Amino acid sequence: MEEKTLYTLIIFSENLAGVLNQITNVFTRRQLNIESLNVSASGIEKVHRYTITCWTDEAAIRTVTRQIEKKIDVIQAQYFTSDEIYVMEQALYKIATSRLLENKNISKAIRLHDGKIVEVNPTYSIVSKEGLPGEILELYRKLKEYGCLLQYVSSGVVAVTKSRREELSEFLELREEEFRLRNVGQQQ
């Protein structure tokens, strides 16, 4: 049995209702759990970007990627391993202000993990942190250990490829050129 690896899928689609459901259904049918999911506008107008992480083997991720790419509204889907992309995550930690004030080690841990206290009131304080997923988890564990953590939420991974090529841009330029040539051929 092949060892499971954390893969990151980067998917571009038209900005239409229902695309996310189509994409997640592919994972459901294959009984693959999505570890993180982030959907946002891309750098191209009317195109959305989905960043999905999943523990699986290469054969399964290749199949999932092909199935997603077959969806009508999907422009492009690619999968990557951790050495092919740069990832970042953001998290918010809601902690008890009383614990923060009585234990100086909590604020020390926040600073040590590059967290920022962004809100303080008599009941709770909010800590913000951005970084690699492992770093986000380290601060979570530390705050939990101090018994001050009230709530925790993370954004899910956002990622950019380490490649010098911008494959989506190249893909769209090629598609535009093919469309232009087809129209010229039809007009003759």
PDB file of N, CA, C and O in Angstrom, residues 9-13 19 22-23 26-27 29 61-80 167-168 171 175:
ATOM      1  N   LEU A   9      -4.294  20.750  -3.991  1.00  0.00           N
ATOM      2  CA  LEU A   9      -4.887  20.977  -5.308  1.00  0.00           C
ATOM      3  C   LEU A   9      -5.155  22.461  -5.467  1.00  0.00           C
ATOM      4  O   LEU A   9      -5.687  23.095  -4.547  1.00  0.00           O
ATOM      5  N   ILE A  10      -4.787  22.993  -6.603  1.00  0.00           N
ATOM      6  CA  ILE A  10      -5.131  24.369  -6.945  1.00  0.00           C
ATOM      7  C   ILE A  10      -6.014  24.286  -8.178  1.00  0.00           C
ATOM      8  O   ILE A  10      -5.614  23.740  -9.210  1.00  0.00           O
ATOM      9  N   ILE A  11      -7.222  24.787  -8.024  1.00  0.00           N
ATOM     10  CA  ILE A  11      -8.245  24.674  -9.064  1.00  0.00           C
ATOM     11  C   ILE A  11      -8.717  26.073  -9.431  1.00  0.00           C
ATOM     12  O   ILE A  11      -8.965  26.902  -8.551  1.00  0.00           O
ATOM     13  N   PHE A  12      -8.851  26.324 -10.711  1.00  0.00           N
ATOM     14  CA  PHE A  12      -9.405  27.589 -11.184  1.00  0.00           C
ATOM     15  C   PHE A  12     -10.715  27.293 -11.900  1.00  0.00           C
ATOM     16  O   PHE A  12     -10.797  26.340 -12.681  1.00  0.00           O
ATOM     17  N   SER A  13     -11.722  28.092 -11.607  1.00  0.00           N
ATOM     18  CA  SER A  13     -13.013  27.894 -12.270  1.00  0.00           C
ATOM     19  C   SER A  13     -13.666  29.235 -12.525  1.00  0.00           C
ATOM     20  O   SER A  13     -13.279  30.263 -11.958  1.00  0.00           O
ATOM     21  N   VAL A  19     -20.213  25.295  -8.348  1.00  0.00           N
ATOM     22  CA  VAL A  19     -18.927  24.695  -8.709  1.00  0.00           C
ATOM     23  C   VAL A  19     -18.288  24.035  -7.488  1.00  0.00           C
ATOM     24  O   VAL A  19     -17.775  22.919  -7.576  1.00  0.00           O
ATOM     25  N   GLN A  22     -19.775  20.681  -6.903  1.00  0.00           N
ATOM     26  CA  GLN A  22     -19.284  19.695  -7.877  1.00  0.00           C
ATOM     27  C   GLN A  22     -17.893  19.186  -7.493  1.00  0.00           C
ATOM     28  O   GLN A  22     -17.607  17.990  -7.590  1.00  0.00           O
ATOM     29  N   ILE A  23     -17.038  20.105  -7.051  1.00  0.00           N
ATOM     30  CA  ILE A  23     -15.668  19.743  -6.696  1.00  0.00           C
ATOM     31  C   ILE A  23     -15.648  18.862  -5.447  1.00  0.00           C
ATOM     32  O   ILE A  23     -14.997  17.817  -5.427  1.00  0.00           O
ATOM     33  N   VAL A  26     -16.584  15.174  -5.855  1.00  0.00           N
ATOM     34  CA  VAL A  26     -15.544  14.273  -6.365  1.00  0.00           C
ATOM     35  C   VAL A  26     -14.794  13.637  -5.191  1.00  0.00           C
ATOM     36  O   VAL A  26     -14.524  12.434  -5.197  1.00  0.00           O
ATOM     37  N   PHE A  27     -14.498  14.429  -4.175  1.00  0.00           N
ATOM     38  CA  PHE A  27     -13.818  13.898  -2.984  1.00  0.00           C
ATOM     39  C   PHE A  27     -14.723  12.925  -2.233  1.00  0.00           C
ATOM     40  O   PHE A  27     -14.271  11.877  -1.781  1.00  0.00           O
ATOM     41  N   ARG A  29     -17.218  11.041  -3.381  1.00  0.00           N
ATOM     42  CA  ARG A  29     -17.348   9.774  -4.102  1.00  0.00           C
ATOM     43  C   ARG A  29     -16.124   8.886  -3.920  1.00  0.00           C
ATOM     44  O   ARG A  29     -16.221   7.663  -3.922  1.00  0.00           O
ATOM     45  N   ILE A  61      -4.980  11.032  -6.070  1.00  0.00           N
ATOM     46  CA  ILE A  61      -5.016  12.490  -6.306  1.00  0.00           C
ATOM     47  C   ILE A  61      -4.999  12.782  -7.803  1.00  0.00           C
ATOM     48  O   ILE A  61      -5.629  13.722  -8.273  1.00  0.00           O
ATOM     49  N   ARG A  62      -4.303  11.941  -8.562  1.00  0.00           N
ATOM     50  CA  ARG A  62      -4.279  12.106 -10.020  1.00  0.00           C
ATOM     51  C   ARG A  62      -5.688  11.895 -10.588  1.00  0.00           C
ATOM     52  O   ARG A  62      -6.161  12.672 -11.412  1.00  0.00           O
ATOM     53  N   THR A  63      -6.379  10.859 -10.102  1.00  0.00           N
ATOM     54  CA  THR A  63      -7.747  10.564 -10.548  1.00  0.00           C
ATOM     55  C   THR A  63      -8.698  11.695 -10.172  1.00  0.00           C
ATOM     56  O   THR A  63      -9.493  12.151 -10.992  1.00  0.00           O
ATOM     57  N   VAL A  64      -8.608  12.157  -8.936  1.00  0.00           N
ATOM     58  CA  VAL A  64      -9.465  13.258  -8.468  1.00  0.00           C
ATOM     59  C   VAL A  64      -9.237  14.505  -9.321  1.00  0.00           C
ATOM     60  O   VAL A  64     -10.185  15.160  -9.751  1.00  0.00           O
ATOM     61  N   THR A  65      -7.978  14.812  -9.583  1.00  0.00           N
ATOM     62  CA  THR A  65      -7.644  15.999 -10.379  1.00  0.00           C
ATOM     63  C   THR A  65      -8.235  15.893 -11.786  1.00  0.00           C
ATOM     64  O   THR A  65      -8.812  16.849 -12.302  1.00  0.00           O
ATOM     65  N   ARG A  66      -8.096  14.724 -12.406  1.00  0.00           N
ATOM     66  CA  ARG A  66      -8.664  14.529 -13.762  1.00  0.00           C
ATOM     67  C   ARG A  66     -10.179  14.682 -13.735  1.00  0.00           C
ATOM     68  O   ARG A  66     -10.765  15.297 -14.624  1.00  0.00           O
ATOM     69  N   GLN A  67     -10.834  14.107 -12.715  1.00  0.00           N
ATOM     70  CA  GLN A  67     -12.293  14.199 -12.628  1.00  0.00           C
ATOM     71  C   GLN A  67     -12.753  15.645 -12.420  1.00  0.00           C
ATOM     72  O   GLN A  67     -13.744  16.064 -13.001  1.00  0.00           O
ATOM     73  N   ILE A  68     -12.018  16.385 -11.616  1.00  0.00           N
ATOM     74  CA  ILE A  68     -12.367  17.793 -11.389  1.00  0.00           C
ATOM     75  C   ILE A  68     -12.176  18.592 -12.673  1.00  0.00           C
ATOM     76  O   ILE A  68     -13.002  19.428 -13.016  1.00  0.00           O
ATOM     77  N   GLU A  69     -11.087  18.344 -13.385  1.00  0.00           N
ATOM     78  CA  GLU A  69     -10.824  19.084 -14.626  1.00  0.00           C
ATOM     79  C   GLU A  69     -11.890  18.840 -15.690  1.00  0.00           C
ATOM     80  O   GLU A  69     -12.080  19.661 -16.569  1.00  0.00           O
ATOM     81  N   LYS A  70     -12.595  17.707 -15.615  1.00  0.00           N
ATOM     82  CA  LYS A  70     -13.650  17.402 -16.591  1.00  0.00           C
ATOM     83  C   LYS A  70     -14.916  18.215 -16.355  1.00  0.00           C
ATOM     84  O   LYS A  70     -15.776  18.276 -17.236  1.00  0.00           O
ATOM     85  N   LYS A  71     -15.046  18.832 -15.185  1.00  0.00           N
ATOM     86  CA  LYS A  71     -16.240  19.636 -14.900  1.00  0.00           C
ATOM     87  C   LYS A  71     -16.273  20.829 -15.850  1.00  0.00           C
ATOM     88  O   LYS A  71     -15.260  21.473 -16.092  1.00  0.00           O
ATOM     89  N   ILE A  72     -17.438  21.118 -16.367  1.00  0.00           N
ATOM     90  CA  ILE A  72     -17.599  22.148 -17.399  1.00  0.00           C
ATOM     91  C   ILE A  72     -17.065  23.511 -16.967  1.00  0.00           C
ATOM     92  O   ILE A  72     -16.392  24.184 -17.724  1.00  0.00           O
ATOM     93  N   ASP A  73     -17.353  23.915 -15.730  1.00  0.00           N
ATOM     94  CA  ASP A  73     -16.983  25.255 -15.274  1.00  0.00           C
ATOM     95  C   ASP A  73     -15.557  25.351 -14.742  1.00  0.00           C
ATOM     96  O   ASP A  73     -15.097  26.428 -14.393  1.00  0.00           O
ATOM     97  N   VAL A  74     -14.846  24.219 -14.673  1.00  0.00           N
ATOM     98  CA  VAL A  74     -13.466  24.227 -14.193  1.00  0.00           C
ATOM     99  C   VAL A  74     -12.539  24.546 -15.359  1.00  0.00           C
ATOM    100  O   VAL A  74     -12.616  23.936 -16.422  1.00  0.00           O
ATOM    101  N   ILE A  75     -11.672  25.510 -15.141  1.00  0.00           N
ATOM    102  CA  ILE A  75     -10.718  25.922 -16.176  1.00  0.00           C
ATOM    103  C   ILE A  75      -9.461  25.062 -16.109  1.00  0.00           C
ATOM    104  O   ILE A  75      -8.968  24.579 -17.118  1.00  0.00           O
ATOM    105  N   GLN A  76      -8.958  24.872 -14.883  1.00  0.00           N
ATOM    106  CA  GLN A  76      -7.730  24.105 -14.726  1.00  0.00           C
ATOM    107  C   GLN A  76      -7.651  23.548 -13.303  1.00  0.00           C
ATOM    108  O   GLN A  76      -8.084  24.200 -12.361  1.00  0.00           O
ATOM    109  N   ALA A  77      -7.097  22.365 -13.161  1.00  0.00           N
ATOM    110  CA  ALA A  77      -6.870  21.747 -11.844  1.00  0.00           C
ATOM    111  C   ALA A  77      -5.496  21.087 -11.868  1.00  0.00           C
ATOM    112  O   ALA A  77      -5.159  20.398 -12.825  1.00  0.00           O
ATOM    113  N   GLN A  78      -4.728  21.329 -10.811  1.00  0.00           N
ATOM    114  CA  GLN A  78      -3.403  20.729 -10.699  1.00  0.00           C
ATOM    115  C   GLN A  78      -3.162  20.346  -9.245  1.00  0.00           C
ATOM    116  O   GLN A  78      -3.669  21.008  -8.339  1.00  0.00           O
ATOM    117  N   TYR A  79      -2.373  19.313  -9.034  1.00  0.00           N
ATOM    118  CA  TYR A  79      -2.013  18.935  -7.669  1.00  0.00           C
ATOM    119  C   TYR A  79      -0.517  19.106  -7.470  1.00  0.00           C
ATOM    120  O   TYR A  79       0.271  19.022  -8.407  1.00  0.00           O
ATOM    121  N   PHE A  80      -0.149  19.361  -6.220  1.00  0.00           N
ATOM    122  CA  PHE A  80       1.244  19.635  -5.876  1.00  0.00           C
ATOM    123  C   PHE A  80       1.596  18.972  -4.547  1.00  0.00           C
ATOM    124  O   PHE A  80       0.736  18.791  -3.688  1.00  0.00           O
ATOM    125  N   GLU A 167       1.221  28.882 -15.182  1.00  0.00           N
ATOM    126  CA  GLU A 167       0.566  27.959 -16.100  1.00  0.00           C
ATOM    127  C   GLU A 167      -0.861  28.353 -16.452  1.00  0.00           C
ATOM    128  O   GLU A 167      -1.295  28.148 -17.569  1.00  0.00           O
ATOM    129  N   LEU A 168      -1.608  28.928 -15.515  1.00  0.00           N
ATOM    130  CA  LEU A 168      -2.980  29.337 -15.839  1.00  0.00           C
ATOM    131  C   LEU A 168      -2.962  30.444 -16.880  1.00  0.00           C
ATOM    132  O   LEU A 168      -3.714  30.401 -17.845  1.00  0.00           O
ATOM    133  N   PHE A 171      -2.083  28.915 -20.145  1.00  0.00           N
ATOM    134  CA  PHE A 171      -3.208  28.108 -20.595  1.00  0.00           C
ATOM    135  C   PHE A 171      -4.291  28.999 -21.203  1.00  0.00           C
ATOM    136  O   PHE A 171      -4.820  28.708 -22.289  1.00  0.00           O
ATOM    137  N   ARG A 175      -5.579  29.145 -25.053  1.00  0.00           N
ATOM    138  CA  ARG A 175      -7.001  28.947 -25.336  1.00  0.00           C
ATOM    139  C   ARG A 175      -7.568  30.119 -26.138  1.00  0.00           C
ATOM    140  O   ARG A 175      -8.320  29.927 -27.090  1.00  0.00           O
TER     141      ARG A 175
END
